[in-house]
Short mmCIF file of N, CA and C in Angstrom, two decimals:
data_model
loop_
_atom_site.label_atom_id
_atom_site.label_comp_id
_atom_site.label_asym_id
_atom_site.label_seq_id
_atom_site.Cartn_x
_atom_site.Cartn_y
_atom_site.Cartn_z
N UNK A 1 -124.40 -28.09 -9.77
CA UNK A 1 -124.17 -28.60 -11.01
C UNK A 1 -123.87 -29.99 -10.92
N UNK A 2 -124.96 -31.07 -10.87
CA UNK A 2 -124.33 -32.00 -10.59
C UNK A 2 -124.51 -33.34 -11.62
N UNK A 3 -125.56 -33.44 -12.29
CA UNK A 3 -125.80 -34.58 -13.41
C UNK A 3 -125.74 -34.16 -15.04
N UNK A 4 -125.45 -34.71 -15.87
CA UNK A 4 -125.89 -34.31 -17.49
C UNK A 4 -127.32 -33.99 -17.67
N UNK A 5 -128.37 -34.97 -16.62
CA UNK A 5 -129.46 -35.08 -16.92
C UNK A 5 -130.16 -33.87 -16.15
N UNK A 6 -129.53 -32.91 -15.63
CA UNK A 6 -129.66 -31.74 -14.88
C UNK A 6 -130.72 -31.31 -15.07
N UNK A 7 -132.03 -31.01 -14.38
CA UNK A 7 -133.09 -30.19 -14.89
C UNK A 7 -132.25 -28.55 -15.22
N UNK A 8 -131.87 -28.09 -14.70
CA UNK A 8 -131.16 -26.74 -15.03
C UNK A 8 -130.75 -26.66 -16.41
N UNK A 9 -130.85 -27.59 -17.01
CA UNK A 9 -130.18 -27.83 -18.40
C UNK A 9 -130.88 -26.91 -19.44
N UNK A 10 -131.90 -26.42 -19.19
CA UNK A 10 -132.91 -25.61 -19.97
C UNK A 10 -133.01 -24.37 -19.72
N UNK A 11 -132.09 -24.18 -18.40
CA UNK A 11 -131.47 -22.27 -18.10
C UNK A 11 -130.46 -21.61 -19.12
N UNK A 12 -130.06 -22.89 -19.62
CA UNK A 12 -128.85 -22.58 -20.76
C UNK A 12 -129.21 -21.50 -21.60
N UNK A 13 -128.67 -20.15 -22.03
CA UNK A 13 -128.79 -19.33 -23.66
C UNK A 13 -128.52 -19.90 -24.72
N UNK A 14 -127.88 -20.85 -24.77
CA UNK A 14 -127.46 -21.83 -25.79
C UNK A 14 -127.94 -23.27 -26.14
N UNK A 15 -128.14 -23.81 -26.80
CA UNK A 15 -127.90 -25.47 -27.40
C UNK A 15 -126.53 -25.90 -26.84
N UNK A 16 -125.51 -25.15 -27.33
CA UNK A 16 -124.09 -25.45 -27.23
C UNK A 16 -123.60 -25.37 -25.74
N UNK A 17 -123.93 -24.18 -25.09
CA UNK A 17 -123.58 -24.73 -23.23
C UNK A 17 -124.12 -25.63 -23.16
N UNK A 18 -125.52 -26.11 -23.15
CA UNK A 18 -125.82 -27.38 -22.57
C UNK A 18 -125.33 -28.17 -22.95
N UNK A 19 -124.95 -28.83 -24.13
CA UNK A 19 -124.27 -30.09 -25.12
C UNK A 19 -122.97 -29.91 -24.24
N UNK A 20 -122.12 -28.66 -23.95
CA UNK A 20 -120.71 -28.74 -23.35
C UNK A 20 -121.08 -29.11 -22.21
N UNK A 21 -122.02 -28.54 -21.16
CA UNK A 21 -122.16 -29.19 -20.08
C UNK A 21 -122.32 -30.41 -19.67
N UNK A 22 -123.15 -31.01 -20.64
CA UNK A 22 -123.86 -32.47 -20.75
C UNK A 22 -122.35 -33.41 -20.78
N UNK A 23 -121.67 -32.82 -21.65
CA UNK A 23 -120.41 -33.38 -22.17
C UNK A 23 -119.04 -33.88 -20.74
N UNK A 24 -119.53 -32.01 -20.17
CA UNK A 24 -118.07 -31.78 -19.44
C UNK A 24 -118.68 -33.24 -18.39
N UNK A 25 -119.83 -33.50 -17.78
CA UNK A 25 -120.31 -34.27 -16.88
C UNK A 25 -120.09 -35.70 -17.14
N UNK A 26 -120.41 -35.96 -18.65
CA UNK A 26 -120.03 -37.28 -19.02
C UNK A 26 -118.67 -37.39 -18.64
N UNK A 27 -117.85 -37.14 -19.27
CA UNK A 27 -116.39 -37.28 -19.90
C UNK A 27 -115.55 -37.22 -17.73
N UNK A 28 -116.17 -36.30 -17.20
CA UNK A 28 -115.97 -36.37 -15.45
C UNK A 28 -115.97 -37.82 -15.10
N UNK A 29 -117.69 -38.22 -15.56
CA UNK A 29 -117.80 -39.76 -14.73
C UNK A 29 -116.66 -41.12 -15.61
N UNK A 30 -116.45 -40.59 -16.89
CA UNK A 30 -115.88 -41.82 -17.67
C UNK A 30 -114.29 -41.62 -17.59
N UNK A 31 -113.74 -40.17 -17.20
CA UNK A 31 -112.32 -40.49 -17.44
C UNK A 31 -111.49 -40.63 -15.98
N UNK A 32 -112.29 -39.79 -14.82
CA UNK A 32 -111.36 -39.81 -13.67
C UNK A 32 -111.94 -41.36 -12.62
N UNK A 33 -111.17 -41.81 -12.40
CA UNK A 33 -111.19 -43.15 -11.84
C UNK A 33 -110.13 -42.92 -10.86
N UNK A 34 -110.12 -43.21 -9.47
CA UNK A 34 -109.11 -43.71 -8.84
C UNK A 34 -108.59 -45.34 -9.01
N UNK A 35 -107.20 -45.53 -8.59
CA UNK A 35 -107.11 -47.04 -9.17
C UNK A 35 -108.08 -48.05 -8.47
N UNK A 36 -108.93 -47.72 -7.66
CA UNK A 36 -109.46 -48.73 -6.94
C UNK A 36 -110.92 -48.62 -7.47
N UNK A 37 -111.28 -48.05 -8.55
CA UNK A 37 -112.26 -47.55 -9.16
C UNK A 37 -112.99 -46.89 -8.80
N UNK A 38 -112.93 -46.12 -7.37
CA UNK A 38 -113.99 -45.33 -7.43
C UNK A 38 -113.70 -43.99 -8.06
N UNK A 39 -114.64 -43.00 -8.50
CA UNK A 39 -115.02 -42.36 -9.18
C UNK A 39 -114.18 -40.72 -8.18
N UNK A 40 -113.47 -40.07 -8.78
CA UNK A 40 -112.55 -39.26 -7.82
C UNK A 40 -112.84 -37.04 -8.61
N UNK A 41 -113.90 -37.45 -9.31
CA UNK A 41 -113.91 -36.07 -9.82
C UNK A 41 -115.49 -35.45 -9.24
N UNK A 42 -115.67 -35.04 -8.30
CA UNK A 42 -117.06 -34.82 -7.68
C UNK A 42 -117.40 -33.32 -8.39
N UNK A 43 -117.91 -32.88 -8.92
CA UNK A 43 -118.26 -31.64 -9.08
C UNK A 43 -119.30 -30.61 -7.84
N UNK A 44 -118.87 -29.56 -7.55
CA UNK A 44 -119.29 -29.39 -6.39
C UNK A 44 -119.59 -27.61 -6.75
N UNK A 45 -120.61 -27.46 -5.67
CA UNK A 45 -120.74 -25.49 -6.01
C UNK A 45 -119.48 -24.83 -4.99
N UNK A 46 -119.78 -23.59 -5.39
CA UNK A 46 -118.37 -23.12 -4.58
C UNK A 46 -118.29 -22.77 -3.31
N UNK A 47 -119.28 -23.33 -2.44
CA UNK A 47 -119.34 -23.22 -1.37
C UNK A 47 -119.06 -24.55 -0.32
N UNK A 48 -119.11 -25.62 -0.89
CA UNK A 48 -118.60 -26.83 -0.58
C UNK A 48 -117.57 -27.08 -1.17
N UNK A 49 -116.89 -26.42 -1.96
CA UNK A 49 -115.28 -26.40 -2.36
C UNK A 49 -114.59 -26.37 -1.41
N UNK A 50 -114.64 -25.24 -0.68
CA UNK A 50 -114.13 -24.55 0.21
C UNK A 50 -113.83 -25.94 1.77
N UNK A 51 -114.58 -27.04 1.32
CA UNK A 51 -114.61 -27.88 2.69
C UNK A 51 -114.44 -28.93 1.81
N UNK A 52 -114.02 -29.07 0.55
CA UNK A 52 -113.59 -30.13 -0.28
C UNK A 52 -112.40 -31.20 0.60
N UNK A 53 -112.05 -32.41 0.26
CA UNK A 53 -111.01 -33.30 0.43
C UNK A 53 -109.93 -33.19 -1.07
N UNK A 54 -109.35 -32.93 -0.37
CA UNK A 54 -108.11 -32.71 -1.36
C UNK A 54 -107.44 -33.95 -1.91
N UNK A 55 -107.64 -34.93 -1.42
CA UNK A 55 -106.83 -36.16 -1.71
C UNK A 55 -107.97 -36.32 -3.31
N UNK A 56 -109.05 -36.19 -3.54
CA UNK A 56 -109.72 -36.35 -4.89
C UNK A 56 -109.78 -34.84 -5.67
N UNK A 57 -110.00 -35.28 -6.92
CA UNK A 57 -110.02 -34.17 -7.83
C UNK A 57 -111.47 -33.24 -7.74
N UNK A 58 -111.40 -32.64 -7.45
CA UNK A 58 -113.12 -31.60 -7.36
C UNK A 58 -112.68 -30.52 -8.11
N UNK A 59 -114.00 -30.26 -9.31
CA UNK A 59 -114.33 -29.04 -9.92
C UNK A 59 -115.48 -28.62 -9.55
N UNK A 60 -115.10 -26.97 -9.54
CA UNK A 60 -116.66 -26.85 -9.13
C UNK A 60 -117.29 -25.84 -10.77
N UNK A 61 -118.61 -25.74 -10.79
CA UNK A 61 -118.59 -25.28 -12.44
C UNK A 61 -119.69 -24.34 -11.93
N UNK A 62 -119.84 -22.94 -12.76
CA UNK A 62 -120.69 -22.05 -12.34
C UNK A 62 -120.89 -21.31 -14.02
N UNK A 63 -122.29 -21.60 -14.28
CA UNK A 63 -122.41 -20.89 -15.19
C UNK A 63 -123.11 -19.48 -15.50
N UNK A 64 -123.19 -18.77 -16.38
CA UNK A 64 -123.38 -17.41 -16.81
C UNK A 64 -123.06 -16.44 -15.37
N UNK A 65 -121.88 -16.36 -15.53
CA UNK A 65 -121.29 -15.75 -14.18
C UNK A 65 -120.29 -14.52 -14.42
N UNK A 66 -120.18 -12.85 -13.53
CA UNK A 66 -119.11 -11.95 -14.35
C UNK A 66 -117.99 -12.53 -13.89
N UNK A 67 -117.18 -12.09 -14.89
CA UNK A 67 -115.60 -12.07 -14.38
C UNK A 67 -115.10 -11.08 -15.39
N UNK A 68 -114.05 -10.30 -14.38
CA UNK A 68 -113.61 -9.10 -14.74
C UNK A 68 -114.77 -8.37 -15.75
N UNK A 69 -115.29 -7.96 -15.20
CA UNK A 69 -116.57 -6.93 -15.41
C UNK A 69 -117.61 -7.57 -16.84
N UNK A 70 -117.38 -8.70 -17.64
CA UNK A 70 -118.40 -9.05 -18.48
C UNK A 70 -118.73 -10.91 -18.07
N UNK A 71 -120.04 -10.68 -18.85
CA UNK A 71 -120.55 -12.39 -18.38
C UNK A 71 -119.61 -13.66 -18.90
N UNK A 72 -119.32 -14.92 -18.43
CA UNK A 72 -118.79 -16.23 -19.32
C UNK A 72 -119.86 -17.01 -19.11
N UNK A 73 -119.57 -17.92 -20.25
CA UNK A 73 -120.13 -19.09 -20.38
C UNK A 73 -120.48 -19.84 -18.95
N UNK A 74 -118.45 -20.50 -18.67
CA UNK A 74 -118.98 -21.18 -17.64
C UNK A 74 -117.77 -20.83 -16.92
N UNK A 75 -117.47 -20.92 -15.45
CA UNK A 75 -116.53 -20.45 -14.78
C UNK A 75 -116.18 -21.43 -14.06
N UNK A 76 -114.98 -22.21 -13.63
CA UNK A 76 -114.40 -23.56 -13.52
C UNK A 76 -113.49 -22.97 -12.39
N UNK A 77 -113.43 -23.81 -11.05
CA UNK A 77 -112.31 -23.53 -10.51
C UNK A 77 -112.00 -25.19 -10.11
N UNK A 78 -110.85 -25.57 -9.38
CA UNK A 78 -110.43 -26.84 -9.15
C UNK A 78 -109.49 -26.24 -8.16
N UNK A 79 -108.77 -27.44 -7.37
CA UNK A 79 -107.79 -27.49 -6.29
C UNK A 79 -106.40 -28.55 -6.84
N UNK A 80 -105.39 -28.06 -6.45
CA UNK A 80 -104.64 -28.74 -6.47
C UNK A 80 -104.35 -29.38 -5.57
N UNK A 81 -103.53 -30.77 -5.31
CA UNK A 81 -103.70 -31.34 -4.07
C UNK A 81 -103.06 -30.92 -2.40
N UNK A 82 -102.67 -29.47 -2.52
CA UNK A 82 -102.06 -28.64 -1.60
C UNK A 82 -102.81 -27.37 -1.51
N UNK A 83 -104.36 -27.50 -1.61
CA UNK A 83 -105.01 -26.36 -1.81
C UNK A 83 -104.98 -25.11 -2.50
N UNK A 84 -104.00 -25.48 -3.48
CA UNK A 84 -103.59 -24.27 -4.25
C UNK A 84 -105.34 -24.17 -5.05
N UNK A 85 -105.45 -23.08 -5.46
CA UNK A 85 -106.74 -22.56 -6.20
C UNK A 85 -106.44 -22.25 -7.98
N UNK A 86 -107.27 -23.14 -8.79
CA UNK A 86 -107.04 -22.55 -10.37
C UNK A 86 -108.26 -22.50 -10.80
N UNK A 87 -108.61 -22.04 -11.62
CA UNK A 87 -109.56 -21.16 -12.42
C UNK A 87 -109.68 -20.93 -14.06
N UNK A 88 -110.43 -21.77 -14.58
CA UNK A 88 -110.71 -21.39 -16.26
C UNK A 88 -111.94 -20.87 -16.45
N UNK A 89 -111.86 -20.44 -17.54
CA UNK A 89 -113.28 -20.05 -17.83
C UNK A 89 -113.44 -20.36 -19.43
N UNK A 90 -114.40 -20.87 -19.57
CA UNK A 90 -115.10 -21.28 -21.03
C UNK A 90 -115.99 -20.95 -21.68
N UNK A 91 -116.12 -20.50 -22.48
CA UNK A 91 -116.64 -19.76 -23.78
C UNK A 91 -116.78 -20.43 -24.68
N UNK A 92 -118.67 -20.57 -25.52
CA UNK A 92 -118.80 -21.69 -26.20
C UNK A 92 -119.57 -20.70 -27.18
N UNK A 93 -118.54 -20.40 -28.66
CA UNK A 93 -119.12 -19.68 -29.32
C UNK A 93 -119.68 -20.38 -30.77
N UNK A 94 -121.23 -20.15 -30.56
CA UNK A 94 -121.88 -20.50 -31.69
C UNK A 94 -122.57 -19.22 -32.46
N UNK A 95 -122.34 -19.56 -33.81
CA UNK A 95 -122.81 -18.56 -34.79
C UNK A 95 -124.54 -17.82 -34.42
N UNK A 96 -124.84 -18.73 -34.10
CA UNK A 96 -126.35 -18.48 -33.98
C UNK A 96 -125.72 -17.33 -32.82
N UNK A 97 -125.71 -17.21 -32.11
CA UNK A 97 -125.51 -16.29 -30.58
C UNK A 97 -124.30 -15.76 -30.59
N UNK A 98 -123.54 -15.55 -31.46
CA UNK A 98 -122.15 -14.96 -31.68
C UNK A 98 -122.01 -14.08 -33.09
N UNK A 99 -122.26 -13.06 -33.19
CA UNK A 99 -121.93 -12.63 -34.37
C UNK A 99 -120.46 -12.44 -34.95
N UNK A 100 -119.66 -13.23 -35.58
CA UNK A 100 -118.60 -13.47 -36.06
C UNK A 100 -117.96 -12.52 -37.06
N UNK A 101 -118.07 -11.08 -36.78
CA UNK A 101 -117.21 -10.04 -37.67
C UNK A 101 -115.79 -9.71 -36.90
N UNK A 102 -115.08 -9.28 -37.45
CA UNK A 102 -113.70 -8.97 -37.26
C UNK A 102 -113.62 -8.25 -36.03
N UNK A 103 -114.76 -7.65 -36.00
CA UNK A 103 -114.69 -6.54 -34.90
C UNK A 103 -114.95 -7.67 -33.25
N UNK A 104 -115.84 -8.38 -33.58
CA UNK A 104 -116.27 -9.51 -32.40
C UNK A 104 -115.30 -10.09 -31.91
N UNK A 105 -114.31 -11.18 -33.17
CA UNK A 105 -113.09 -11.93 -32.95
C UNK A 105 -111.99 -11.16 -32.27
N UNK A 106 -112.05 -9.92 -32.72
CA UNK A 106 -110.94 -8.83 -31.94
C UNK A 106 -111.34 -8.13 -30.27
N UNK A 107 -112.12 -8.27 -30.41
CA UNK A 107 -112.52 -8.30 -28.99
C UNK A 107 -113.02 -9.57 -28.00
N UNK A 108 -113.68 -10.73 -28.63
CA UNK A 108 -113.12 -12.02 -27.84
C UNK A 108 -111.34 -12.26 -27.28
N UNK A 109 -110.56 -11.88 -28.31
CA UNK A 109 -109.18 -11.86 -28.19
C UNK A 109 -108.77 -11.26 -27.57
N UNK A 110 -109.05 -10.25 -27.19
CA UNK A 110 -108.99 -9.26 -26.48
C UNK A 110 -109.64 -9.71 -24.54
N UNK A 111 -110.52 -9.98 -24.83
CA UNK A 111 -110.91 -10.66 -23.34
C UNK A 111 -110.17 -11.90 -23.12
N UNK A 112 -110.04 -12.63 -24.17
CA UNK A 112 -109.16 -13.71 -23.74
C UNK A 112 -108.02 -13.39 -23.04
N UNK A 113 -107.29 -12.12 -23.43
CA UNK A 113 -105.59 -12.14 -23.10
C UNK A 113 -106.15 -11.32 -21.64
N UNK A 114 -107.13 -10.35 -21.52
CA UNK A 114 -106.85 -9.81 -19.88
C UNK A 114 -107.53 -10.68 -18.95
N UNK A 115 -108.47 -11.97 -19.60
CA UNK A 115 -108.65 -13.09 -18.03
C UNK A 115 -107.02 -13.82 -18.46
N UNK A 116 -106.54 -14.00 -18.95
CA UNK A 116 -105.28 -14.92 -19.01
C UNK A 116 -104.09 -14.25 -17.98
N UNK A 117 -104.08 -12.95 -18.78
CA UNK A 117 -103.40 -12.04 -17.52
C UNK A 117 -103.90 -12.22 -16.09
N UNK A 118 -105.04 -11.98 -15.67
CA UNK A 118 -105.42 -12.11 -14.25
C UNK A 118 -105.32 -13.63 -13.76
N UNK A 119 -105.17 -14.42 -14.77
CA UNK A 119 -104.44 -15.83 -14.07
C UNK A 119 -105.64 -16.75 -14.67
N UNK A 120 -106.45 -16.54 -15.22
CA UNK A 120 -107.32 -17.71 -15.45
C UNK A 120 -106.73 -18.92 -16.88
N UNK A 121 -107.28 -19.59 -17.15
CA UNK A 121 -107.08 -20.58 -18.30
C UNK A 121 -108.52 -20.67 -19.08
N UNK A 122 -108.01 -19.64 -20.31
CA UNK A 122 -109.27 -20.11 -20.84
C UNK A 122 -109.43 -20.77 -22.21
N UNK A 123 -110.56 -21.58 -21.98
CA UNK A 123 -111.09 -22.32 -23.39
C UNK A 123 -112.00 -21.59 -24.19
N UNK A 124 -111.57 -21.64 -25.50
CA UNK A 124 -112.62 -21.26 -26.35
C UNK A 124 -112.90 -22.11 -27.70
N UNK A 125 -114.15 -22.93 -27.33
CA UNK A 125 -114.73 -23.77 -28.58
C UNK A 125 -115.87 -22.88 -29.43
N UNK A 126 -115.29 -23.58 -30.72
CA UNK A 126 -116.55 -23.11 -31.36
C UNK A 126 -117.69 -23.76 -31.54
N UNK A 127 -118.64 -23.40 -32.10
CA UNK A 127 -120.68 -24.02 -32.17
C UNK A 127 -119.71 -25.77 -32.89
N UNK A 128 -119.17 -24.91 -34.05
CA UNK A 128 -119.02 -26.71 -35.02
C UNK A 128 -117.84 -27.54 -34.25
N UNK A 129 -117.16 -26.92 -33.16
CA UNK A 129 -115.95 -28.09 -32.95
C UNK A 129 -117.36 -28.63 -31.73
N UNK A 130 -118.43 -28.25 -31.14
CA UNK A 130 -118.94 -28.73 -29.84
C UNK A 130 -119.86 -29.66 -30.64
N UNK A 131 -120.42 -29.19 -31.59
CA UNK A 131 -121.51 -30.19 -32.66
C UNK A 131 -120.71 -31.09 -32.94
N UNK A 132 -119.15 -31.32 -33.65
CA UNK A 132 -118.64 -32.33 -34.00
C UNK A 132 -118.03 -33.54 -33.00
N UNK A 133 -117.53 -32.78 -32.00
CA UNK A 133 -117.45 -33.77 -30.89
C UNK A 133 -116.95 -33.08 -29.61
N UNK A 134 -117.99 -32.91 -28.79
CA UNK A 134 -118.65 -32.41 -27.58
C UNK A 134 -117.18 -32.85 -26.89
N UNK A 135 -117.24 -34.06 -26.56
CA UNK A 135 -116.53 -35.11 -25.68
C UNK A 135 -115.39 -34.31 -25.70
N UNK A 136 -114.58 -34.40 -27.08
CA UNK A 136 -113.25 -34.18 -27.15
C UNK A 136 -113.21 -32.78 -26.76
N UNK A 137 -113.78 -31.49 -26.52
CA UNK A 137 -113.53 -30.39 -26.13
C UNK A 137 -113.73 -30.82 -24.24
N UNK A 138 -114.70 -31.19 -24.04
CA UNK A 138 -114.87 -31.68 -22.40
C UNK A 138 -113.30 -31.99 -21.75
N UNK A 139 -112.56 -33.71 -22.37
CA UNK A 139 -111.72 -33.97 -22.11
C UNK A 139 -110.42 -32.86 -22.19
N UNK A 140 -110.67 -31.77 -22.55
CA UNK A 140 -109.68 -31.14 -23.02
C UNK A 140 -109.41 -29.65 -21.58
N UNK A 141 -111.08 -29.93 -21.22
CA UNK A 141 -111.33 -28.80 -20.01
C UNK A 141 -110.72 -29.70 -18.56
N UNK A 142 -111.18 -31.09 -18.89
CA UNK A 142 -111.11 -32.13 -17.82
C UNK A 142 -109.55 -32.00 -17.57
N UNK A 143 -108.57 -32.32 -18.60
CA UNK A 143 -107.35 -32.77 -18.50
C UNK A 143 -106.67 -31.70 -18.02
N UNK A 144 -107.13 -30.53 -18.25
CA UNK A 144 -106.50 -29.13 -17.61
C UNK A 144 -106.57 -29.03 -16.07
N UNK A 145 -108.00 -29.36 -15.44
CA UNK A 145 -108.34 -29.86 -14.14
C UNK A 145 -107.28 -30.83 -13.65
N UNK A 146 -106.96 -31.87 -14.48
CA UNK A 146 -106.46 -32.89 -13.57
C UNK A 146 -104.78 -32.71 -13.64
N UNK A 147 -104.19 -32.01 -14.40
CA UNK A 147 -103.00 -31.39 -14.11
C UNK A 147 -102.98 -30.55 -13.29
N UNK A 148 -103.87 -29.60 -12.98
CA UNK A 148 -103.65 -28.79 -12.03
C UNK A 148 -103.84 -29.30 -10.73
N UNK A 149 -104.32 -30.82 -10.68
CA UNK A 149 -104.60 -31.27 -8.93
C UNK A 149 -103.06 -31.83 -9.29
N UNK A 150 -102.06 -32.27 -10.17
CA UNK A 150 -101.07 -33.14 -10.28
C UNK A 150 -100.31 -32.28 -9.80
N UNK A 151 -100.32 -31.04 -10.10
CA UNK A 151 -99.09 -30.21 -9.70
C UNK A 151 -99.00 -29.82 -8.38
N UNK A 152 -99.88 -30.42 -7.52
CA UNK A 152 -99.74 -30.26 -6.18
C UNK A 152 -98.93 -31.40 -5.83
N UNK A 153 -99.18 -32.76 -6.17
CA UNK A 153 -98.57 -33.95 -5.72
C UNK A 153 -96.96 -34.04 -6.09
N UNK A 154 -96.31 -33.13 -7.07
CA UNK A 154 -95.09 -32.94 -7.51
C UNK A 154 -93.87 -31.60 -6.61
N UNK A 155 -95.23 -30.55 -5.44
CA UNK A 155 -94.77 -29.76 -5.26
C UNK A 155 -94.04 -30.00 -3.59
#
């Protein structure tokens, strides 16, 4: 996943996932700058992450992968500056693609708790949140990644 205009946007199962992805790429470009002006947030695939320069904030992003026996919209990974790995799951819940019954909401919360117990940070955004301000949602996730990277600086 390299750029907001990436041809793979058509492979998203829902428009709100494409919207979140585009916003995350834009936020990474706007928010993450080294003091000398150099962008410090490359988005890499999982293989390239293993070889990444840890003096930079690096985020991997994969979509529609299975985590703990169910598919998630996005699996993100980042490293802190001393090679600790951190993972997050992002779920984009729109009414067009998620029936919002009490049972569905309970199932979502149960999955969130299982993911958190397994060490994942979970971000769940509604379609309304994403349509209203996709950049705020993406910025929340990006700030999580920055916080993980900075933890290594204080270790």
